[in-house]
């Protein structure tokens, strides 16, 4: 939903898909808009009303310009603008103006503000569909997605949601009208707006699919489904035609740019396949995410800019609670630990450079000798039960030996789906390309 052109492309996809199936469409906000709304919230909290007004104005311009693409003259644009869009912007202005005055904003109000992105974009898609002569109707998801009151990351009540979907969405399908549902948004039992967490519009699609027993979910992204490696680093990376949901989750947790597993797991677990498709490459058949897993290496995911911290204390031999002491210090700093490995008297863990706080070193030095290594790359080999395949370990160690790549730390995931190497950032590209060549290209 980046521009008028891409919204028209979405309309085209909907037209093609609805020729032989009944579709329900879930929309996200126009690209970048949720982040902009969040930045307005921050500015309002800092009591910067002028900057807020400026940003709201930019947001109005953005949506108004896109709206123009769907109508033949400015009179028509003004008419729909006043009817549909203006009321949303007035609410946005009122909330943020109030916030700027008091300098405080509750999660409840933040959810309301962030929900406006999808409220606006759903109108844009509706206009595009109407321009093409497709019968469509916009449904605000507050009507159908029922949640608890965890405003920013609410939990769905599937019983009441299913009833509401049957009441409000199913009749439209029967009349061959395409329902356009705002993604990301729900409503709690008090009638307040809630959100399903960042990236939540994919989750909305899965919820609707489960509630209405859909045959499939299609997620239209800007990449060719789930790939074996980041195509920017490995030219030969492959798009998988199929993938098990646990494998896809492992890739996402290791940092691959794929849809959030939480968004689709509920559908896949109900045996509703989820297809990850590319809006910009319509010929690509998509990756089908399903329940069954296939044994083999499916991906190599890497990340840069990690810091490794080694804590060593020989006095800790046979002592209880060494690791607990280390982790509780890290917890006090609110830093998430990524990969870790241990020995009797030492503990090694990685954190991202972004999360690191230099004061952590001083606190950790109270429990042992601390060594910090910067510029570390994480290389994760991912595949169902790969940790049971000793050939992989043989290859990894031989390759690192031949290429003179010291392994700073290695960890084997309890899920049996992940072998992670921590190496010098300089060596990452070579290791990635080599492992990809041996374990993916040669075997497909
Ligand atoms: N607009 C929301 C977000 O940016 C939801 C989504 O795009 O899926 O997080
Ligand atoms: Mg999205």
CSV table of C-alpha atoms and ligand atoms in Angstrom, one decimal:
chain,number,residue,atom,x,y,z
A,1,UNK,CA,0.0,0.0,0.0
A,2,UNK,CA,2.8,2.4,-0.9
A,3,UNK,CA,1.4,4.6,-3.6
A,4,UNK,CA,-1.6,5.1,-5.9
A,5,UNK,CA,0.1,2.8,-8.4
A,6,UNK,CA,0.6,0.0,-5.9
A,7,UNK,CA,-2.9,0.4,-4.5
A,8,UNK,CA,-4.2,0.0,-8.1
A,9,UNK,CA,-2.0,-3.1,-8.4
A,10,UNK,CA,-3.7,-4.5,-5.2
A,11,UNK,CA,-7.1,-3.7,-6.8
A,12,UNK,CA,-6.0,-5.7,-9.9
A,13,UNK,CA,-4.9,-8.6,-7.7
A,14,UNK,CA,-8.3,-8.6,-6.0
A,15,UNK,CA,-10.1,-8.4,-9.3
A,16,UNK,CA,-8.1,-11.4,-10.6
A,17,UNK,CA,-8.5,-13.5,-7.5
A,18,UNK,CA,-12.2,-12.8,-7.1
A,19,UNK,CA,-12.9,-14.2,-10.5
A,20,UNK,CA,-12.9,-17.7,-9.3
A,21,UNK,CA,-13.0,-17.4,-5.5
A,22,UNK,CA,-14.7,-15.4,-2.8
A,23,UNK,CA,-12.2,-13.1,-1.2
A,24,UNK,CA,-12.0,-11.1,2.0
A,25,UNK,CA,-9.3,-8.4,1.9
A,26,UNK,CA,-7.4,-7.1,4.9
A,27,UNK,CA,-5.4,-3.9,4.5
A,28,UNK,CA,-2.4,-2.4,6.2
A,29,UNK,CA,-1.7,1.3,6.5
A,30,UNK,CA,0.0,3.1,3.6
A,31,UNK,CA,3.7,2.3,3.9
A,32,UNK,CA,5.4,4.1,6.7
A,33,UNK,CA,2.2,5.7,8.1
A,34,UNK,CA,2.0,3.7,11.4
A,35,UNK,CA,5.6,4.8,12.1
A,36,UNK,CA,4.6,8.4,11.4
A,37,UNK,CA,1.6,8.2,13.7
A,38,UNK,CA,3.9,6.8,16.4
A,39,UNK,CA,6.4,9.7,15.9
A,40,UNK,CA,3.5,12.1,16.2
A,41,UNK,CA,2.5,10.5,19.5
A,42,UNK,CA,6.1,11.0,20.7
A,43,UNK,CA,6.2,14.7,19.6
A,44,UNK,CA,2.8,15.3,21.3
A,45,UNK,CA,4.1,13.7,24.5
A,46,UNK,CA,7.1,16.1,24.3
A,47,UNK,CA,4.6,18.9,24.0
A,48,UNK,CA,5.7,20.0,20.5
A,49,UNK,CA,2.3,21.0,19.0
A,50,UNK,CA,3.7,22.8,16.0
A,51,UNK,CA,5.7,19.9,14.8
A,52,UNK,CA,2.6,17.6,15.3
A,53,UNK,CA,0.5,19.9,13.2
A,54,UNK,CA,3.1,19.9,10.5
A,55,UNK,CA,3.3,16.1,10.5
A,56,UNK,CA,-0.5,15.8,10.4
A,57,UNK,CA,-0.5,18.1,7.4
A,58,UNK,CA,2.0,16.0,5.6
A,59,UNK,CA,-0.1,12.9,6.3
A,60,UNK,CA,-3.2,14.7,4.9
A,61,UNK,CA,-1.2,15.6,1.7
A,62,UNK,CA,0.0,12.0,1.3
A,63,UNK,CA,-3.5,10.6,1.5
A,64,UNK,CA,-5.1,13.3,-0.5
A,65,UNK,CA,-2.6,12.9,-3.3
A,66,UNK,CA,-3.3,9.2,-3.5
A,67,UNK,CA,-7.0,9.8,-3.4
A,68,UNK,CA,-6.7,12.1,-6.5
A,69,UNK,CA,-5.5,9.1,-8.6
A,70,UNK,CA,-8.9,7.4,-8.2
A,71,UNK,CA,-11.2,10.3,-9.3
A,72,UNK,CA,-11.5,12.3,-12.4
A,73,UNK,CA,-11.8,15.8,-10.9
A,74,UNK,CA,-11.0,17.8,-7.7
A,75,UNK,CA,-14.7,18.2,-6.9
A,76,UNK,CA,-15.2,14.5,-6.5
A,77,UNK,CA,-12.0,14.3,-4.5
A,78,UNK,CA,-13.2,17.0,-2.1
A,79,UNK,CA,-16.6,15.3,-1.7
A,80,UNK,CA,-15.1,11.9,-0.6
A,81,UNK,CA,-12.5,13.6,1.4
A,82,UNK,CA,-15.0,15.5,3.4
A,83,UNK,CA,-17.2,12.4,3.9
A,84,UNK,CA,-14.6,9.8,4.7
A,85,UNK,CA,-11.1,11.1,5.4
A,86,UNK,CA,-11.7,14.5,7.1
A,87,UNK,CA,-13.5,13.0,10.1
A,88,UNK,CA,-10.5,10.7,10.8
A,89,UNK,CA,-8.1,13.6,10.6
A,90,UNK,CA,-10.2,15.7,12.9
A,91,UNK,CA,-10.2,13.0,15.5
A,92,UNK,CA,-6.4,12.6,15.1
A,93,UNK,CA,-5.9,16.4,15.5
A,94,UNK,CA,-8.1,16.5,18.6
A,95,UNK,CA,-6.3,13.6,20.3
A,96,UNK,CA,-2.9,14.9,19.6
A,97,UNK,CA,-3.7,18.5,20.4
A,98,UNK,CA,-5.0,17.3,23.8
A,99,UNK,CA,-1.8,15.3,24.3
A,100,UNK,CA,0.4,18.2,23.4
A,101,UNK,CA,-1.3,20.2,26.1
A,102,UNK,CA,-0.9,17.7,28.9
A,103,UNK,CA,2.2,15.9,27.6
A,104,UNK,CA,0.8,12.5,28.4
A,105,UNK,CA,-0.9,9.8,26.5
A,106,UNK,CA,-2.2,6.5,27.6
A,107,UNK,CA,-1.8,3.2,25.7
A,108,UNK,CA,-5.5,3.4,25.0
A,109,UNK,CA,-5.1,6.7,23.2
A,110,UNK,CA,-2.0,5.5,21.4
A,111,UNK,CA,-3.9,2.5,20.1
A,112,UNK,CA,-6.6,4.9,18.8
A,113,UNK,CA,-4.0,7.1,17.1
A,114,UNK,CA,-2.2,4.2,15.4
A,115,UNK,CA,-5.4,2.7,14.2
A,116,UNK,CA,-6.0,5.7,11.9
A,117,UNK,CA,-3.5,4.4,9.4
A,118,UNK,CA,-5.6,1.4,8.4
A,119,UNK,CA,-8.8,3.5,8.7
A,120,UNK,CA,-7.5,5.8,6.0
A,121,UNK,CA,-5.9,3.2,3.7
A,122,UNK,CA,-9.0,1.0,3.6
A,123,UNK,CA,-10.8,4.0,2.0
A,124,UNK,CA,-8.1,4.3,-0.6
A,125,UNK,CA,-8.4,0.7,-1.6
A,126,UNK,CA,-12.2,1.0,-1.7
A,127,UNK,CA,-11.9,3.9,-4.1
A,128,UNK,CA,-9.5,2.0,-6.3
A,129,UNK,CA,-11.8,-1.0,-6.5
A,130,UNK,CA,-14.8,1.2,-7.2
A,131,UNK,CA,-12.9,2.8,-10.0
A,132,UNK,CA,-12.5,-0.6,-11.5
A,133,UNK,CA,-16.2,-1.3,-11.1
A,134,UNK,CA,-15.7,-4.0,-8.4
A,135,UNK,CA,-18.4,-4.3,-5.8
A,136,UNK,CA,-16.7,-3.8,-2.5
A,137,UNK,CA,-17.6,-2.7,1.0
A,138,UNK,CA,-15.4,-1.4,3.8
A,139,UNK,CA,-15.7,-3.0,7.2
A,140,UNK,CA,-14.0,-1.4,10.2
A,141,UNK,CA,-12.5,-4.3,12.1
A,142,UNK,CA,-13.6,-2.9,15.4
A,143,UNK,CA,-16.9,-4.4,14.4
A,144,UNK,CA,-15.5,-7.9,14.0
A,145,UNK,CA,-12.2,-8.4,15.9
A,146,UNK,CA,-13.0,-8.7,19.6
A,147,UNK,CA,-10.1,-8.6,22.0
A,148,UNK,CA,-9.1,-8.0,25.7
A,149,UNK,CA,-7.9,-4.6,26.8
A,150,UNK,CA,-4.1,-5.0,26.2
A,151,UNK,CA,-4.4,-2.0,24.0
A,152,UNK,CA,-1.2,-2.3,22.0
A,153,UNK,CA,-0.9,-6.0,21.7
A,154,UNK,CA,-4.4,-7.3,22.4
A,155,UNK,CA,-5.4,-11.0,22.7
A,156,UNK,CA,-8.3,-12.1,20.5
A,157,UNK,CA,-11.5,-13.6,21.8
A,158,UNK,CA,-12.1,-16.1,19.0
A,159,UNK,CA,-15.6,-17.1,20.1
A,160,UNK,CA,-17.1,-13.5,19.9
A,161,UNK,CA,-14.9,-12.7,16.9
A,162,UNK,CA,-16.2,-15.7,15.0
A,163,UNK,CA,-19.8,-14.7,15.8
A,164,UNK,CA,-19.2,-11.2,14.6
A,165,UNK,CA,-17.5,-12.3,11.4
A,166,UNK,CA,-20.4,-14.5,10.6
A,167,UNK,CA,-22.8,-11.7,11.2
A,168,UNK,CA,-21.1,-8.9,9.4
A,169,UNK,CA,-18.7,-10.4,6.8
A,170,UNK,CA,-20.4,-13.6,5.6
A,171,UNK,CA,-23.6,-11.8,4.2
A,172,UNK,CA,-21.4,-9.6,2.0
A,173,UNK,CA,-19.6,-12.7,0.5
A,174,UNK,CA,-23.0,-14.2,-0.2
A,175,UNK,CA,-23.9,-11.1,-2.2
A,176,UNK,CA,-20.6,-11.2,-4.1
A,177,UNK,CA,-19.4,-8.0,-2.5
A,178,UNK,CA,-15.7,-7.9,-1.6
A,179,UNK,CA,-15.3,-7.0,2.1
A,180,UNK,CA,-12.3,-4.7,2.8
A,181,UNK,CA,-11.4,-5.1,6.4
A,182,UNK,CA,-9.0,-2.7,8.3
A,183,UNK,CA,-6.1,-4.9,9.5
A,184,UNK,CA,-4.3,-4.5,12.8
A,185,UNK,CA,-7.3,-3.1,14.8
A,186,UNK,CA,-9.7,-4.7,17.2
A,187,UNK,CA,-12.1,-3.6,20.0
A,188,UNK,CA,-12.3,-4.6,23.6
A,189,UNK,CA,-15.4,-5.3,25.7
A,190,UNK,CA,-15.6,-1.6,26.8
A,191,UNK,CA,-15.8,-0.5,23.1
A,192,UNK,CA,-12.3,0.9,23.1
A,193,UNK,CA,-9.9,0.5,20.1
A,194,UNK,CA,-7.1,-2.1,20.5
A,195,UNK,CA,-4.2,-3.1,18.3
A,196,UNK,CA,-2.9,-6.6,17.5
A,197,UNK,CA,0.8,-5.7,17.6
A,198,UNK,CA,3.1,-4.3,14.9
A,199,UNK,CA,2.7,-6.0,11.6
A,200,UNK,CA,-0.8,-7.1,12.9
A,201,UNK,CA,-2.7,-6.9,9.6
A,202,UNK,CA,-1.4,-10.3,8.5
A,203,UNK,CA,-2.7,-11.5,11.8
A,204,UNK,CA,-6.1,-10.0,11.1
A,205,UNK,CA,-6.2,-12.0,7.8
A,206,UNK,CA,-5.4,-15.2,9.6
A,207,UNK,CA,-8.1,-14.5,12.3
A,208,UNK,CA,-10.7,-13.9,9.6
A,209,UNK,CA,-9.6,-17.1,7.8
A,210,UNK,CA,-10.0,-19.2,10.9
A,211,UNK,CA,-13.3,-17.6,11.9
A,212,UNK,CA,-14.9,-18.1,8.5
A,213,UNK,CA,-13.1,-21.3,7.6
A,214,UNK,CA,-11.3,-20.0,4.5
A,215,UNK,CA,-9.6,-22.3,2.1
A,216,UNK,CA,-6.4,-20.3,2.1
A,217,UNK,CA,-4.7,-17.1,3.2
A,218,UNK,CA,-2.6,-15.0,0.8
A,219,UNK,CA,-0.2,-12.5,2.1
A,220,UNK,CA,1.0,-10.1,-0.6
A,221,UNK,CA,4.4,-8.7,0.4
A,222,UNK,CA,7.3,-7.2,-1.6
A,223,UNK,CA,9.6,-10.2,-1.6
A,224,UNK,CA,9.5,-13.6,-3.3
A,225,UNK,CA,8.1,-15.6,-0.4
A,226,UNK,CA,10.5,-17.3,2.0
A,227,UNK,CA,14.0,-17.5,0.6
A,228,UNK,CA,17.0,-19.6,1.5
A,229,UNK,CA,19.2,-16.5,2.2
A,230,UNK,CA,19.0,-12.8,1.8
A,231,UNK,CA,19.2,-12.2,-2.0
A,232,UNK,CA,21.3,-9.1,-1.4
A,233,UNK,CA,24.1,-11.3,-0.1
A,234,UNK,CA,23.6,-14.5,-2.0
A,235,UNK,CA,22.8,-14.2,-5.7
A,236,UNK,CA,21.9,-17.9,-5.8
A,237,UNK,CA,19.3,-17.7,-3.0
A,238,UNK,CA,16.2,-19.8,-3.7
A,239,UNK,CA,12.5,-19.1,-3.1
A,240,UNK,CA,11.0,-22.2,-1.5
A,241,UNK,CA,7.7,-23.4,-3.0
A,242,UNK,CA,6.7,-24.9,0.3
A,243,UNK,CA,7.8,-24.6,3.9
A,244,UNK,CA,6.7,-25.9,7.3
A,245,UNK,CA,5.5,-23.3,9.7
A,246,UNK,CA,8.0,-24.1,12.5
A,247,UNK,CA,10.9,-23.7,10.0
A,248,UNK,CA,9.5,-20.4,8.9
A,249,UNK,CA,9.2,-19.3,12.5
A,250,UNK,CA,12.8,-20.3,13.2
A,251,UNK,CA,13.9,-18.2,10.2
A,252,UNK,CA,11.9,-15.2,11.5
A,253,UNK,CA,13.3,-15.5,15.0
A,254,UNK,CA,16.8,-15.6,13.6
A,255,UNK,CA,16.2,-12.3,11.9
A,256,UNK,CA,15.0,-13.2,8.4
A,257,UNK,CA,12.7,-10.7,6.7
A,258,UNK,CA,9.6,-13.0,6.6
A,259,UNK,CA,6.1,-12.5,7.9
A,260,UNK,CA,5.7,-12.7,11.7
A,261,UNK,CA,5.1,-16.3,12.6
A,262,UNK,CA,2.5,-15.4,15.2
A,263,UNK,CA,0.5,-13.8,12.3
A,264,UNK,CA,0.0,-17.0,10.4
A,265,UNK,CA,0.4,-19.9,12.9
A,266,UNK,CA,-3.2,-19.9,13.9
A,267,UNK,CA,-4.3,-20.4,10.3
A,268,UNK,CA,-1.7,-23.0,9.5
A,269,UNK,CA,-2.4,-25.0,12.6
A,270,UNK,CA,-6.1,-25.2,11.5
A,271,UNK,CA,-4.8,-26.6,8.2
A,272,UNK,CA,-5.5,-23.4,6.3
A,273,UNK,CA,-2.4,-23.0,4.0
A,274,UNK,CA,-0.8,-19.5,3.9
A,275,UNK,CA,0.8,-18.3,0.7
A,276,UNK,CA,3.4,-15.6,0.8
A,277,UNK,CA,3.3,-13.8,-2.5
A,278,UNK,CA,5.0,-10.9,-4.2
A,279,UNK,CA,2.9,-7.9,-5.3
A,280,UNK,CA,5.7,-6.8,-7.6
A,281,UNK,CA,6.3,-10.2,-9.2
A,282,UNK,CA,2.9,-11.6,-9.9
A,283,UNK,CA,4.4,-14.6,-11.8
A,284,UNK,CA,6.0,-15.9,-8.7
A,285,UNK,CA,3.7,-18.7,-7.4
A,286,UNK,CA,4.4,-18.0,-3.7
A,287,UNK,CA,5.7,-20.0,-0.8
A,288,UNK,CA,3.1,-22.2,0.7
A,289,UNK,CA,3.4,-22.4,4.5
A,290,UNK,CA,2.0,-25.6,5.9
A,291,UNK,CA,2.0,-27.8,8.9
A,292,UNK,CA,4.4,-30.6,7.9
A,293,UNK,CA,8.1,-30.0,8.0
A,294,UNK,CA,10.6,-31.3,5.6
A,295,UNK,CA,14.0,-32.4,6.9
A,296,UNK,CA,16.9,-30.4,5.4
A,297,UNK,CA,18.7,-27.1,5.6
A,298,UNK,CA,16.1,-24.5,4.5
A,299,UNK,CA,17.8,-21.2,5.2
A,300,UNK,CA,20.9,-19.4,6.3
A,301,UNK,CA,20.1,-16.3,8.1
A,302,UNK,CA,22.8,-13.8,9.1
A,303,UNK,CA,23.0,-10.6,11.1
A,304,UNK,CA,25.8,-8.1,11.7
A,305,UNK,CA,26.7,-5.8,14.5
A,306,UNK,CA,26.5,-8.1,17.4
A,307,UNK,CA,28.7,-7.9,20.5
A,308,UNK,CA,29.9,-11.0,22.3
A,309,UNK,CA,30.5,-10.9,26.0
A,310,UNK,CA,32.6,-13.6,27.8
A,311,UNK,CA,32.3,-13.7,31.5
A,312,UNK,CA,34.8,-16.0,33.3
A,313,UNK,CA,35.2,-16.8,36.9
A,314,UNK,CA,37.2,-19.9,37.9
A,315,UNK,CA,36.0,-19.6,41.5
A,316,UNK,CA,32.6,-20.4,40.3
A,317,UNK,CA,33.4,-24.1,39.8
A,318,UNK,CA,30.7,-26.1,41.5
A,319,UNK,CA,29.0,-23.0,42.7
A,320,UNK,CA,25.3,-22.5,42.2
A,321,UNK,CA,23.7,-19.6,40.4
A,322,UNK,CA,26.6,-18.1,38.3
A,323,UNK,CA,24.5,-17.8,35.1
A,324,UNK,CA,21.6,-16.5,37.1
A,325,UNK,CA,23.7,-13.7,38.4
A,326,UNK,CA,24.9,-12.8,35.0
A,327,UNK,CA,21.5,-12.9,33.4
A,328,UNK,CA,19.9,-10.9,36.2
A,329,UNK,CA,22.4,-8.1,35.7
A,330,UNK,CA,21.7,-8.1,32.0
A,331,UNK,CA,18.0,-8.1,32.7
A,332,UNK,CA,18.4,-5.0,35.0
A,333,UNK,CA,19.7,-3.2,31.9
A,334,UNK,CA,16.6,-4.3,29.9
A,335,UNK,CA,18.9,-5.8,27.3
A,336,UNK,CA,17.7,-9.0,25.4
A,337,UNK,CA,20.3,-11.8,25.3
A,338,UNK,CA,20.5,-13.3,21.9
A,339,UNK,CA,22.7,-16.4,21.5
A,340,UNK,CA,24.6,-18.0,24.4
A,341,UNK,CA,26.9,-20.8,25.3
A,342,UNK,CA,28.4,-21.9,28.6
A,343,UNK,CA,31.1,-23.9,30.3
A,344,UNK,CA,31.5,-24.8,34.0
A,345,UNK,CA,33.2,-21.5,34.8
A,346,UNK,CA,32.3,-19.2,31.9
A,347,UNK,CA,29.3,-17.8,30.1
A,348,UNK,CA,29.3,-16.3,26.7
A,349,UNK,CA,26.4,-14.4,25.2
A,350,UNK,CA,25.6,-12.0,22.4
A,351,UNK,CA,23.6,-8.8,22.3
A,352,UNK,CA,23.0,-6.5,19.4
A,353,UNK,CA,25.2,-3.4,19.2
A,354,UNK,CA,22.0,-1.3,19.3
A,355,UNK,CA,20.9,-2.8,22.6
A,356,UNK,CA,24.3,-2.7,24.2
A,357,UNK,CA,25.0,-0.3,27.1
A,358,UNK,CA,28.7,0.3,28.1
A,359,UNK,CA,27.7,0.5,31.8
A,360,UNK,CA,26.8,-3.2,31.6
A,361,UNK,CA,30.6,-4.1,31.5
A,362,UNK,CA,31.2,-2.5,34.9
A,363,UNK,CA,28.2,-4.3,36.5
A,364,UNK,CA,29.3,-7.6,35.0
A,365,UNK,CA,32.8,-7.3,36.2
A,366,UNK,CA,31.4,-7.8,39.8
A,367,UNK,CA,30.8,-11.5,38.9
A,368,UNK,CA,33.8,-12.3,36.8
A,369,UNK,CA,36.4,-11.3,34.3
A,370,UNK,CA,34.6,-9.7,31.3
A,371,UNK,CA,35.8,-9.7,27.7
A,372,UNK,CA,34.0,-7.9,25.0
A,373,UNK,CA,34.3,-8.7,21.3
A,374,UNK,CA,32.8,-6.3,18.8
A,375,UNK,CA,31.9,-6.6,15.1
A,376,UNK,CA,30.5,-10.1,15.4
A,377,UNK,CA,28.3,-11.7,12.8
A,378,UNK,CA,25.7,-14.3,13.6
A,379,UNK,CA,25.3,-17.1,11.0
A,380,UNK,CA,22.3,-19.4,11.6
A,381,UNK,CA,21.8,-22.5,9.6
A,382,UNK,CA,18.2,-23.5,9.8
A,383,UNK,CA,16.4,-26.8,9.0
A,384,UNK,CA,14.1,-29.3,10.6
A,385,UNK,CA,16.1,-31.6,12.9
A,386,UNK,CA,19.4,-30.4,11.4
A,387,UNK,CA,21.2,-30.7,14.7
A,388,UNK,CA,20.9,-34.5,14.4
A,389,UNK,CA,22.9,-34.4,11.1
A,390,UNK,CA,26.5,-34.7,12.1
A,391,UNK,CA,27.7,-34.1,8.5
A,392,UNK,CA,26.6,-30.5,8.9
A,393,UNK,CA,28.9,-30.0,11.9
A,394,UNK,CA,31.8,-31.7,10.0
A,395,UNK,CA,31.3,-29.4,7.0
A,396,UNK,CA,31.0,-26.3,9.1
A,397,UNK,CA,34.2,-27.0,11.1
A,398,UNK,CA,36.2,-28.1,8.1
A,399,UNK,CA,35.1,-25.0,6.1
A,400,UNK,CA,36.0,-22.7,9.0
A,401,UNK,CA,39.4,-24.4,9.4
A,402,UNK,CA,40.2,-24.2,5.7
A,403,UNK,CA,39.1,-20.6,5.4
A,404,UNK,CA,40.9,-19.7,8.7
A,405,UNK,CA,37.7,-18.4,10.2
A,406,UNK,CA,37.8,-18.6,14.0
A,407,UNK,CA,34.5,-19.5,15.6
A,408,UNK,CA,34.0,-17.2,18.6
A,409,UNK,CA,31.0,-19.1,19.8
A,410,UNK,CA,28.6,-21.8,18.6
A,411,UNK,CA,25.2,-22.7,19.8
A,412,UNK,CA,22.8,-25.5,18.9
A,413,UNK,CA,19.2,-24.7,19.3
A,414,UNK,CA,17.1,-26.8,21.6
A,415,UNK,CA,14.4,-26.8,18.9
A,416,UNK,CA,16.9,-28.9,16.9
A,417,UNK,CA,16.3,-26.5,14.0
A,418,UNK,CA,19.2,-24.1,14.4
A,419,UNK,CA,23.0,-24.2,14.5
A,420,UNK,CA,24.4,-20.7,15.1
A,421,UNK,CA,28.0,-19.6,14.6
A,422,UNK,CA,29.3,-16.4,15.9
A,423,UNK,CA,32.2,-15.2,13.8
A,424,UNK,CA,34.1,-12.1,12.8
A,425,UNK,CA,31.9,-9.8,10.6
A,426,UNK,CA,34.7,-9.7,8.0
A,427,UNK,CA,34.3,-13.4,7.3
A,428,UNK,CA,30.5,-13.5,7.2
A,429,UNK,CA,30.0,-13.2,3.4
A,430,UNK,CA,32.4,-15.9,2.6
A,431,UNK,CA,31.0,-18.3,5.2
A,432,UNK,CA,27.4,-17.6,4.1
A,433,UNK,CA,28.1,-18.1,0.4
A,434,UNK,CA,30.1,-21.3,1.1
A,435,UNK,CA,27.5,-22.9,3.4
A,436,UNK,CA,24.7,-21.9,1.0
A,437,UNK,CA,26.5,-23.5,-1.9
A,438,UNK,CA,27.1,-26.8,-0.1
A,439,UNK,CA,23.9,-27.1,1.8
A,440,UNK,CA,21.3,-25.5,-0.4
A,441,UNK,CA,22.4,-25.0,-4.0
A,442,UNK,CA,24.0,-28.4,-4.5
A,443,UNK,CA,21.0,-30.1,-3.0
A,444,UNK,CA,18.2,-28.5,-4.9
B,1,LIG,N1,0.3,-0.8,10.0
B,1,LIG,C1,0.6,-1.8,11.1
B,1,LIG,C2,2.1,-1.7,11.3
B,1,LIG,O1,2.9,-1.0,10.6
B,1,LIG,C3,0.2,-3.1,10.8
B,1,LIG,C4,0.7,-3.8,9.5
B,1,LIG,O2,1.3,-3.1,8.7
B,1,LIG,O3,0.6,-5.0,9.4
B,1,LIG,O4,2.6,-2.4,12.2
B,2,LIG,MG1,2.3,-5.4,6.9
